[in-house]
Coordinates of C-alpha atoms in Angstrom, one line a residue:
Chain K
M33 CA -37.5 162.6 51.9
N34 CA -37.2 158.8 51.8
E35 CA -40.9 157.8 52.6
E36 CA -43.5 157.1 50.0
T37 CA -45.4 160.0 48.5
K38 CA -48.8 159.0 48.8
P39 CA -52.3 160.6 49.8
P40 CA -54.0 159.9 53.0
G41 CA -56.2 157.3 53.4
T42 CA -54.7 154.9 50.7
D43 CA -53.6 152.6 53.7
N44 CA -57.5 151.8 54.2
P45 CA -57.9 148.6 51.5
T46 CA -61.5 149.2 51.8
D47 CA -61.4 152.9 50.6
A48 CA -58.7 151.9 48.2
N49 CA -61.0 149.0 46.3
R50 CA -64.1 150.3 46.3
P51 CA -65.7 150.4 43.0
V52 CA -65.4 154.1 41.5
E53 CA -67.1 155.1 38.1
I54 CA -67.0 158.6 36.3
N55 CA -69.7 158.8 33.5
G56 CA -69.7 155.0 33.4
V57 CA -66.2 154.5 32.8
R58 CA -64.5 152.1 35.5
I59 CA -61.6 153.2 37.6
E60 CA -59.5 150.7 38.5
A61 CA -58.2 150.1 42.2
T62 CA -54.4 150.9 41.4
F63 CA -51.8 153.7 41.5
A64 CA -49.3 155.2 38.9
E65 CA -45.7 154.8 40.1
A66 CA -43.6 157.8 39.6
F67 CA -39.7 158.2 40.2
D68 CA -37.3 161.0 41.3
M69 CA -35.8 163.2 38.5
K70 CA -33.8 166.3 38.1
A71 CA -35.8 169.1 36.2
T72 CA -35.4 172.4 35.2
R73 CA -37.4 175.2 33.2
V74 CA -36.1 177.3 30.4
I75 CA -37.9 180.3 28.4
I76 CA -37.2 180.7 24.9
T77 CA -37.9 184.0 23.4
A78 CA -37.9 185.4 19.8
M79 CA -39.2 188.4 17.7
D80 CA -42.3 186.8 17.4
E81 CA -44.2 183.5 18.2
I82 CA -43.4 181.4 15.0
W83 CA -40.0 181.7 15.7
A84 CA -40.2 180.8 19.2
E85 CA -42.3 177.6 18.3
H86 CA -39.4 176.5 15.8
A87 CA -36.9 176.8 18.2
A88 CA -39.2 175.1 21.0
S89 CA -40.3 172.4 18.8
A90 CA -36.7 171.6 17.7
M91 CA -35.4 171.4 21.3
S92 CA -38.2 169.2 22.6
G93 CA -37.7 167.1 19.7
F94 CA -36.5 163.5 20.3
G95 CA -37.4 164.0 24.2
T96 CA -40.2 161.5 24.8
S97 CA -38.4 159.0 27.4
V98 CA -35.3 158.8 29.3
I99 CA -34.8 155.3 28.2
D100 CA -33.1 156.2 24.9
C101 CA -33.4 160.2 24.6
K102 CA -31.8 160.8 27.9
L103 CA -34.4 163.8 28.6
E104 CA -38.0 163.8 29.0
I105 CA -38.9 167.7 27.5
D106 CA -41.9 169.5 26.4
I107 CA -43.4 172.5 26.0
E108 CA -45.0 173.7 29.2
R109 CA -47.1 176.7 28.1
R110 CA -46.8 179.8 25.8
L111 CA -45.6 183.0 27.5
S112 CA -47.1 186.5 26.8
P113 CA -44.5 189.3 26.3
S114 CA -45.4 190.7 29.7
E115 CA -44.0 187.4 31.2
T116 CA -40.4 186.9 29.6
P117 CA -37.4 188.5 30.5
D118 CA -37.0 190.3 27.2
G119 CA -40.3 191.4 26.9
R120 CA -41.0 189.4 23.9
P121 CA -43.3 186.2 22.7
G122 CA -42.2 183.3 24.7
I123 CA -42.4 179.4 25.4
A124 CA -41.4 177.8 28.6
L125 CA -40.3 174.1 28.3
L126 CA -39.9 171.6 31.2
A127 CA -37.1 169.3 30.8
F128 CA -36.5 166.0 33.0
A129 CA -33.7 163.6 33.4
M130 CA -32.8 161.0 35.6
S131 CA -29.6 162.8 36.8
G132 CA -28.1 166.1 37.0
G133 CA -25.6 165.4 34.7
D134 CA -27.7 163.8 31.9
L135 CA -29.8 167.0 32.5
E136 CA -26.9 169.5 31.8
K137 CA -25.5 167.7 29.0
Q138 CA -28.7 167.2 27.0
I139 CA -29.9 170.9 27.9
T140 CA -26.5 172.4 26.8
R141 CA -26.7 170.5 23.5
R142 CA -30.1 171.3 22.5
A143 CA -29.6 174.9 23.2
G144 CA -26.8 175.1 21.2
Q145 CA -28.3 173.0 18.0
C146 CA -31.7 174.2 18.6
V147 CA -31.9 177.5 20.2
L148 CA -28.5 179.5 19.3
T149 CA -29.3 178.2 15.7
C150 CA -33.0 179.6 15.3
P151 CA -33.2 183.2 14.1
T152 CA -34.1 186.1 16.8
T153 CA -34.6 183.8 19.4
A154 CA -33.2 184.2 23.3
L155 CA -32.7 181.8 26.1
F156 CA -33.4 182.6 29.4
A157 CA -33.9 180.2 32.8
G158 CA -37.5 179.6 33.7
L159 CA -36.6 179.0 37.4
T160 CA -35.5 181.7 40.1
D161 CA -34.8 178.9 42.6
D162 CA -31.3 180.3 44.7
V163 CA -29.7 177.3 44.2
P164 CA -25.8 176.3 44.5
R165 CA -23.3 176.7 41.7
D166 CA -22.9 173.2 41.2
K167 CA -26.6 172.4 41.1
R168 CA -27.1 175.0 38.1
I169 CA -27.0 174.0 34.4
A170 CA -24.9 175.7 32.1
L171 CA -26.6 177.9 29.3
G172 CA -24.7 180.6 28.2
K173 CA -21.9 179.3 30.5
T174 CA -20.8 177.1 27.5
L175 CA -22.4 178.5 24.7
R176 CA -20.7 181.8 24.9
F177 CA -17.5 180.3 23.4
F178 CA -19.3 180.4 20.4
G179 CA -18.5 183.9 20.2
D180 CA -14.9 183.3 19.9
G181 CA -13.9 185.7 22.3
N182 CA -16.6 188.5 20.9
Q183 CA -19.2 188.0 23.3
I184 CA -20.1 190.2 26.2
S185 CA -21.3 189.8 29.4
K186 CA -23.7 191.5 31.3
V187 CA -24.9 191.1 34.7
I188 CA -28.1 192.6 35.3
D189 CA -30.3 192.2 38.6
G190 CA -28.0 189.8 39.7
K191 CA -28.1 187.5 37.1
R192 CA -25.2 187.3 34.1
F193 CA -26.4 187.0 30.5
W194 CA -23.9 186.7 27.4
R195 CA -24.3 188.4 24.1
I196 CA -22.9 186.3 21.5
P197 CA -22.7 188.1 18.1
V198 CA -24.4 186.0 15.3
M199 CA -25.4 186.7 12.0
D200 CA -28.8 187.9 12.7
G201 CA -27.2 190.5 15.5
E202 CA -26.8 188.9 19.0
F203 CA -28.1 185.6 20.9
I204 CA -28.5 186.8 24.2
C205 CA -28.5 183.8 26.9
Q206 CA -28.8 183.5 30.4
H207 CA -25.3 182.4 32.2
D208 CA -27.0 179.2 33.8
A209 CA -30.3 177.7 35.0
P210 CA -31.5 176.2 38.4
R211 CA -31.6 172.5 38.8
V212 CA -34.2 171.0 41.0
S213 CA -36.3 168.1 41.9
G214 CA -39.0 166.5 40.0
I215 CA -41.2 164.0 39.7
G216 CA -41.4 162.0 36.4
G217 CA -43.5 158.7 35.4
G218 CA -46.9 159.9 36.5
N219 CA -49.4 158.0 34.0
F220 CA -52.8 156.7 33.4
L221 CA -53.9 154.4 31.0
L222 CA -57.2 154.9 28.8
V223 CA -58.7 151.6 28.1
A224 CA -61.1 151.9 25.1
R225 CA -63.6 149.4 23.3
D226 CA -61.8 150.8 20.1
L227 CA -58.8 153.2 18.8
H228 CA -61.1 155.7 17.8
A229 CA -62.5 155.8 21.2
A230 CA -59.4 155.8 22.7
S231 CA -58.0 158.4 20.6
R232 CA -60.8 160.7 21.5
A233 CA -60.4 160.1 25.1
A234 CA -56.9 160.8 24.9
R235 CA -57.2 163.9 23.1
A236 CA -59.9 165.4 25.5
A237 CA -57.1 164.0 28.2
I238 CA -54.2 166.0 26.8
G239 CA -56.0 169.2 26.1
A240 CA -57.6 169.5 29.3
I241 CA -54.2 169.0 30.8
D242 CA -52.1 171.7 28.7
P243 CA -53.2 174.7 30.7
I244 CA -51.7 173.2 34.2
P245 CA -48.4 174.8 35.3
D246 CA -45.6 172.7 36.3
V247 CA -46.5 169.7 34.3
I248 CA -45.6 168.3 30.9
T249 CA -46.7 165.0 28.7
P250 CA -43.9 164.4 26.6
F251 CA -45.1 161.9 24.3
P252 CA -46.3 162.7 20.8
G253 CA -49.3 164.6 21.3
G254 CA -48.8 163.7 25.2
V255 CA -49.8 159.9 24.8
T256 CA -48.1 157.1 24.0
R257 CA -49.4 153.6 22.4
S258 CA -46.1 151.8 23.4
G259 CA -46.3 151.8 27.4
S260 CA -43.5 149.4 28.4
K261 CA -42.8 147.0 31.1
V262 CA -39.4 146.7 33.0
G263 CA -37.1 144.5 31.0
S264 CA -37.1 142.0 28.5
K265 CA -36.2 138.7 27.3
Y266 CA -33.7 140.2 25.2
K267 CA -30.6 141.2 27.8
S268 CA -29.7 144.4 25.9
M269 CA -33.4 145.5 26.2
I270 CA -33.9 147.6 29.8
A271 CA -37.7 147.6 28.6
S272 CA -40.2 146.0 26.5
T273 CA -43.8 146.1 25.2
N274 CA -46.4 146.3 28.2
D275 CA -47.9 142.5 27.0
A276 CA -50.6 142.9 29.9
Y277 CA -52.1 145.8 27.8
C278 CA -51.8 144.7 24.4
P279 CA -54.9 143.5 23.0
A280 CA -53.2 141.6 20.3
L281 CA -51.7 139.3 22.8
R282 CA -54.7 138.4 25.0
G283 CA -54.6 134.5 25.5
I284 CA -51.0 134.6 25.1
T285 CA -49.9 136.4 28.2
D286 CA -51.3 137.3 31.4
S287 CA -53.6 140.0 30.0
Q288 CA -55.0 142.6 32.0
L289 CA -57.9 143.2 29.2
A290 CA -61.1 142.0 29.5
D291 CA -63.3 141.1 26.4
G292 CA -64.3 144.2 24.8
E293 CA -61.2 146.2 25.7
N294 CA -59.6 146.7 22.4
A295 CA -57.2 149.7 22.8
V296 CA -55.3 151.3 25.4
L297 CA -53.2 154.5 25.4
E298 CA -51.3 156.1 27.8
V299 CA -50.4 159.5 29.3
V300 CA -47.5 160.0 31.0
L301 CA -46.7 162.9 33.1
D302 CA -43.8 164.6 34.3
G303 CA -43.7 167.3 36.8
L304 CA -42.4 169.7 39.3
S305 CA -44.1 168.6 42.3
F306 CA -46.4 165.6 43.4
D307 CA -49.7 168.0 44.0
A308 CA -49.2 169.1 40.2
I309 CA -49.1 165.7 38.7
A310 CA -52.2 164.7 40.8
E311 CA -53.8 167.7 39.5
A312 CA -53.0 166.8 35.8
M313 CA -54.1 163.1 36.5
R314 CA -57.3 164.3 37.9
T315 CA -57.8 167.0 35.4
G316 CA -56.8 164.6 32.6
I317 CA -58.7 161.6 33.6
R318 CA -62.4 163.6 34.2
A319 CA -62.0 165.3 30.9
A320 CA -61.6 161.7 29.0
C321 CA -64.5 160.2 31.3
S322 CA -66.7 163.1 30.4
S323 CA -66.1 163.3 26.9
C324 CA -66.0 159.7 26.3
G325 CA -67.6 157.5 28.9
E326 CA -70.7 157.1 26.7
H327 CA -68.8 156.7 23.5
G328 CA -66.3 153.7 23.9
L329 CA -64.0 154.5 26.6
V330 CA -64.4 151.5 29.4
A331 CA -61.6 152.1 31.9
V332 CA -58.6 153.9 33.7
T333 CA -55.8 152.3 34.9
A334 CA -52.3 153.0 35.6
G335 CA -48.8 151.7 35.1
N336 CA -46.7 150.6 38.4
Y337 CA -44.0 148.0 39.2
G338 CA -45.8 147.0 42.5
G339 CA -44.0 150.0 43.8
K340 CA -41.0 148.6 44.3
L341 CA -39.3 151.2 42.1
G342 CA -40.6 154.5 42.4
R343 CA -41.6 156.1 45.8
H344 CA -44.3 158.6 44.3
H345 CA -47.5 156.6 44.3
F346 CA -50.5 158.2 42.6
H347 CA -53.5 156.2 43.4
L348 CA -56.2 156.3 41.1
H349 CA -59.1 156.8 43.6
E350 CA -57.2 159.4 45.9
V351 CA -56.1 161.4 43.3
L352 CA -59.9 161.4 41.8
S353 CA -61.3 162.0 45.3
Chain P
M295 CA -32.0 195.9 58.8
T296 CA -31.5 199.5 59.8
R297 CA -31.8 202.8 58.4
W298 CA -28.6 205.0 59.4
H299 CA -29.9 208.7 58.6
L300 CA -27.1 211.5 58.6
Q301 CA -28.2 215.1 58.3
R302 CA -25.3 217.2 57.4
R303 CA -25.0 219.9 60.3
G304 CA -25.8 223.5 59.5
T305 CA -23.6 225.2 57.1
V306 CA -25.6 228.0 56.0
G307 CA -23.8 231.3 57.5
N308 CA -21.3 229.4 58.9
D309 CA -17.9 230.4 57.8
S310 CA -15.6 228.0 59.5
A311 CA -17.4 225.0 57.8
P312 CA -15.1 222.8 56.3
L313 CA -14.3 223.2 52.8
S314 CA -13.7 219.5 52.0
I315 CA -14.9 216.7 53.7
D316 CA -13.6 213.0 53.1
A317 CA -16.7 210.9 54.0
S318 CA -15.4 207.6 52.4
N319 CA -15.4 205.9 55.8
I320 CA -19.3 206.1 56.0
R321 CA -19.6 202.5 55.1
R322 CA -22.6 200.4 56.2
R323 CA -20.5 197.5 57.2
R324 CA -18.8 200.2 59.6
M325 CA -21.7 201.1 61.0
A326 CA -23.1 197.8 61.4
D327 CA -23.8 196.7 64.9
K328 CA -22.5 200.4 66.2
S329 CA -24.7 202.1 68.2
A330 CA -25.2 205.9 67.8
A331 CA -22.8 207.4 70.2
Q332 CA -20.0 204.7 68.4
I333 CA -21.3 206.0 64.9
N334 CA -20.5 209.8 66.2
E335 CA -17.3 208.5 67.1
L336 CA -16.3 207.2 63.9
T337 CA -13.0 209.2 62.4
I338 CA -13.8 211.0 59.0
T339 CA -11.7 213.6 57.6
A340 CA -12.3 217.7 57.1
D341 CA -9.8 220.0 55.7
G342 CA -7.3 217.3 56.6
R343 CA -8.1 216.9 60.1
P344 CA -9.6 213.9 61.7
V345 CA -12.7 214.7 63.2
G346 CA -15.7 212.9 64.2
L347 CA -18.6 212.0 62.2
G348 CA -21.0 213.4 64.7
E349 CA -19.4 216.8 64.6
L350 CA -20.5 217.2 61.0
F351 CA -23.2 214.9 61.0
Q352 CA -26.5 214.2 62.8
V353 CA -26.8 210.4 63.2
T354 CA -30.4 209.0 63.4
I355 CA -30.8 205.0 63.6
D356 CA -34.1 203.3 62.8
E357 CA -35.4 199.4 61.9
S358 CA -35.7 199.3 58.4
E359 CA -37.0 196.6 55.8
T360 CA -33.5 196.9 54.2
D361 CA -30.1 198.2 55.0
Q362 CA -30.2 201.9 54.0
I363 CA -27.6 204.9 54.6
V364 CA -29.4 208.2 53.6
V365 CA -27.1 211.1 53.8
E366 CA -29.1 214.8 53.6
G367 CA -27.8 218.3 53.2
Q368 CA -25.3 220.2 51.6
L369 CA -23.2 217.8 50.3
D370 CA -21.3 218.9 47.2
R371 CA -17.9 219.4 49.5
V372 CA -18.4 215.8 50.7
H373 CA -16.5 213.6 48.9
G374 CA -16.3 209.7 48.7
L375 CA -19.7 209.3 49.5
A376 CA -20.6 205.5 49.2
A377 CA -17.3 204.8 48.8
M378 CA -16.7 201.0 48.8
H379 CA -20.8 200.6 49.1
D380 CA -21.3 196.6 49.1
H381 CA -25.1 196.2 50.2
G382 CA -28.5 197.7 50.6
D383 CA -29.4 201.3 49.6
F384 CA -27.3 204.4 50.0
E385 CA -29.6 207.2 49.3
I386 CA -27.7 210.7 48.6
I387 CA -30.5 213.5 48.9
G388 CA -28.7 216.5 47.6
S389 CA -25.7 217.1 45.0
A390 CA -22.5 215.2 46.2
G391 CA -18.7 215.8 46.3
H392 CA -15.8 213.8 44.2
Y393 CA -15.2 210.1 44.1
T394 CA -19.0 209.3 44.9
A395 CA -19.7 205.6 44.9
C396 CA -15.8 204.8 44.1
G397 CA -15.2 201.3 44.7
M398 CA -18.7 199.9 45.0
T399 CA -19.3 196.5 44.7
G400 CA -22.8 195.7 45.2
G401 CA -26.5 197.4 46.4
R402 CA -27.7 200.6 45.0
V403 CA -26.5 204.3 45.3
R404 CA -29.2 207.1 44.2
V405 CA -27.7 210.7 44.0
Q406 CA -30.9 212.9 43.9
G407 CA -28.8 215.9 42.9
D408 CA -25.6 216.1 40.8
A409 CA -22.5 214.2 41.6
G410 CA -18.7 215.6 41.3
D411 CA -15.9 213.9 39.3
Y412 CA -14.4 210.3 39.6
V413 CA -18.0 208.7 40.3
A414 CA -17.5 204.8 40.3
A415 CA -13.6 205.2 40.0
P416 CA -11.1 203.2 42.0
C417 CA -11.2 204.2 45.7
G418 CA -8.0 204.9 46.8
T419 CA -5.1 203.1 45.2
R420 CA -7.0 200.6 44.2
R421 CA -7.0 199.2 40.7
S422 CA -10.4 198.8 39.7
G423 CA -13.6 201.0 39.9
M424 CA -16.7 200.0 40.5
S425 CA -17.2 196.2 40.3
G426 CA -21.0 195.5 40.8
G427 CA -24.3 197.1 41.7
V428 CA -26.2 200.0 40.7
I429 CA -25.8 204.0 41.0
E430 CA -28.5 206.1 39.9
I431 CA -27.7 210.1 39.1
H432 CA -30.8 212.4 38.7
G433 CA -28.7 215.3 37.4
G434 CA -25.5 215.3 35.9
A435 CA -21.8 214.5 36.8
G436 CA -18.5 215.5 36.3
N437 CA -15.0 214.1 35.0
Y438 CA -14.0 210.8 34.8
V439 CA -17.0 209.2 35.3
G440 CA -16.7 205.5 35.4
H441 CA -12.9 205.3 35.3
R442 CA -11.6 201.9 35.5
M443 CA -15.0 200.6 36.1
R444 CA -15.2 197.0 36.1
R445 CA -18.8 195.7 36.4
G446 CA -22.2 197.2 37.5
T447 CA -24.7 199.9 35.9
L448 CA -24.5 203.1 36.2
M449 CA -27.1 205.7 35.0
I450 CA -26.7 209.5 34.7
R451 CA -30.0 211.4 33.5
G452 CA -27.9 214.6 33.2
S453 CA -25.1 215.5 31.2
A454 CA -21.5 213.7 32.1
G455 CA -17.9 215.6 31.6
T456 CA -15.1 214.7 29.7
M457 CA -12.9 211.0 30.2
L458 CA -16.3 209.4 30.3
G459 CA -15.5 205.6 30.6
A460 CA -11.9 206.3 30.2
S461 CA -10.0 203.0 30.8
M462 CA -13.5 200.9 31.5
V463 CA -12.7 197.3 31.8
A464 CA -16.6 195.9 31.8
G465 CA -20.0 197.3 33.1
T466 CA -22.4 199.3 31.5
I467 CA -22.8 203.4 31.7
C468 CA -25.9 205.0 30.3
V469 CA -26.2 208.7 30.0
G470 CA -29.3 210.9 29.1
G471 CA -27.3 214.1 28.5
A472 CA -24.3 215.5 26.7
T473 CA -20.5 214.5 27.0
G474 CA -17.5 216.1 27.3
D475 CA -14.0 215.3 25.5
G476 CA -12.2 212.3 25.8
L477 CA -14.8 209.8 25.9
A478 CA -14.0 206.1 26.4
V479 CA -10.0 206.9 26.2
G480 CA -8.3 203.9 26.9
M481 CA -11.8 201.6 27.4
K482 CA -11.1 198.1 27.0
R483 CA -14.4 196.7 27.6
G484 CA -17.8 197.3 28.6
S485 CA -20.7 199.4 27.0
V486 CA -21.2 203.4 26.9
I487 CA -24.8 203.9 25.9
L488 CA -25.4 207.9 25.0
A489 CA -28.8 209.3 24.3
D490 CA -27.2 212.3 23.1
A491 CA -24.4 212.1 21.2
T492 CA -24.6 215.2 19.3
N493 CA -20.7 216.3 21.0
V494 CA -19.1 213.1 20.9
V495 CA -20.2 212.9 16.9
R496 CA -19.0 216.5 16.5
Q497 CA -15.6 216.0 18.1
A498 CA -15.0 212.9 16.1
D499 CA -15.7 215.0 12.8
Q500 CA -13.2 217.4 13.8
D501 CA -10.4 215.5 14.8
E502 CA -11.1 212.9 12.2
D503 CA -7.7 211.1 12.5
G504 CA -7.5 210.8 16.4
A505 CA -11.4 209.4 16.1
K506 CA -10.3 206.8 13.6
R507 CA -7.5 205.8 15.7
R508 CA -10.1 205.5 18.7
F509 CA -13.3 204.6 17.5
S510 CA -14.2 201.8 14.8
S511 CA -16.5 202.6 12.1
P512 CA -20.0 203.1 13.5
I513 CA -22.4 200.1 12.0
R514 CA -26.2 199.9 12.6
F515 CA -26.9 197.8 15.7
D516 CA -30.2 196.2 17.3
P517 CA -29.4 196.7 21.3
A518 CA -31.6 194.0 21.8
F519 CA -30.4 193.5 25.4
F520 CA -31.6 196.9 26.5
S521 CA -34.9 195.1 27.0
L522 CA -33.0 193.1 30.0
Y523 CA -32.8 196.1 32.1
R524 CA -35.9 197.0 34.1
E525 CA -34.5 200.1 35.7
P526 CA -37.1 202.7 35.2
M527 CA -34.4 205.6 34.9
F528 CA -32.5 203.4 32.0
Q529 CA -35.9 202.8 30.2
E530 CA -36.2 206.7 30.2
I531 CA -32.6 207.4 29.1
T532 CA -33.0 204.6 26.4
Q533 CA -36.6 205.4 25.0
M534 CA -35.1 207.8 22.2
L535 CA -32.9 204.9 21.3
R536 CA -35.5 202.6 20.8
R537 CA -37.3 204.9 18.3
L538 CA -34.1 206.1 16.0
P539 CA -31.6 204.2 14.1
V540 CA -29.0 203.1 16.8
F541 CA -25.3 202.4 15.9
R542 CA -22.6 201.5 17.4
T543 CA -18.9 201.9 17.4
R544 CA -16.0 200.1 19.2
A545 CA -13.5 201.8 21.4
D546 CA -10.6 202.2 22.1
R547 CA -9.0 200.8 19.0
H548 CA -5.9 203.1 19.7
V549 CA -5.2 200.2 22.8
G550 CA -6.7 197.4 20.9
G551 CA -10.1 197.8 23.1
L552 CA -13.4 196.0 22.4
G553 CA -15.7 198.5 24.4
E554 CA -18.7 199.5 22.7
V555 CA -20.0 202.9 22.4
I556 CA -23.9 202.7 21.5
F557 CA -25.9 206.0 20.3
A558 CA -28.6 206.8 18.5
A559 CA -28.5 208.9 15.0
T560 CA -30.3 212.2 15.2
A561 CA -31.0 214.8 12.8
E562 CA -28.1 216.9 15.0
T563 CA -25.6 214.0 14.9
A564 CA -26.4 213.9 10.9
L565 CA -25.8 217.8 10.3
S566 CA -23.1 218.2 12.5

């Protein structure tokens, strides 16, 4: 699919540029520009929710941005015992990387250091896509060697699992997980009168996005203050501060902020599909506007690179229509 | 997809009925794309003589959602049913003879009654037994069940005879009833799960020196991997193991094997 993915109707400049407000919050006539990524879902289960949470937190740590983490990973949702492969409480995580190689390297390392090490846990693939062997990410396929020859393989319902002896019994791990295409870099920016209002709006947005499946917001609390632009005056930097939205740089750079717009926070979304990200953006923006529209949230806008870098464009007016 | 229904022709009061039928030629792959007339001409062996399948079975072919072979009737002298079965369901309504599902590679075999010796063992002169798929036996099974088994899951609701899991290489055998002598002789890898280990423990105690050579000391074990099996029969057989302290021993240590025999400690095993 080479053509740009965008909702119908966005070619009409009259539609795209008409003023839109939600609860007094200005919705800018712009779009979020997102990229193709490689994605997978893994499921961590444990004896109880607490151990599962520890393993999931460790595995998703330092997984905010591919710029330097090489992986964007976060908890997608908590799973009840009836939803997991081994009937124990679990957590589903979604992970995104710029290439299949990066994804495999990061997932395997994190599985080995964060899940294998965590008491009582087990690790399973969370996607059922039937993909070729070269599009699968090694889990137990690599981790089994920790068993030093004492590992045991079981093929159950056509899936291979590894039982690796560890000090609390056995670590059960699925052989591999499917790798699929995903989209990274969906975003919207919450422009507020002050930092308190921006923070409240961001929390409302993330709270509303949380239950939506197939989407994660990988930054701390789902939000980042350090939105970036491509490039820098320093050659070694591939990204640098988004000066157009830094309130402290008004009057020095080409700012996009008007008077009274003193704090901006960005919600970044990765998802398994265009529709999932669009749904999350719609839900998040509406929640932010309805909770903070009369309490300091001034505008909602989005980050893009002029449409030249990513082929998935989320036009705010269309997403919210 | 196709459903082949093979009804054993009348055997009641028929003195000339064959004493032994080798039905290992009844295979999905060999019947696919064949008409009923062609299937009737497939050669099987009865008392050492080649005969047409149609002489011994009445064949009906229907459309089905999955490939399915159903064999019905008096089958206790019909050997090699589901041999080399590779895909779809193979349903045996009645008690099967020896070598049921020998050399099976995939799909599912269900025996509604008992099965004879050498279930899931190698087919013919092949080296390995069952290497994939699932076998459900609703009754009991004979000797040498799972001989040289390499992969797959075999569940027996009833008892199993002697030499269960002998020379097993991998896979899982789950038995709900008692087992005979020679359990796991020559076992290299794989899992044998026993709901009733009374006989095994009694025999091991009676032949302590032999047992020491073949089995490692039983240790407490948490069979967490049981929960990955969604098979109702597996759940039914292992129900007791979920409620009682479970032990595991490794076998056959006499040949350096690392197979596992998993069983529950019951009052009977403790007292035996």
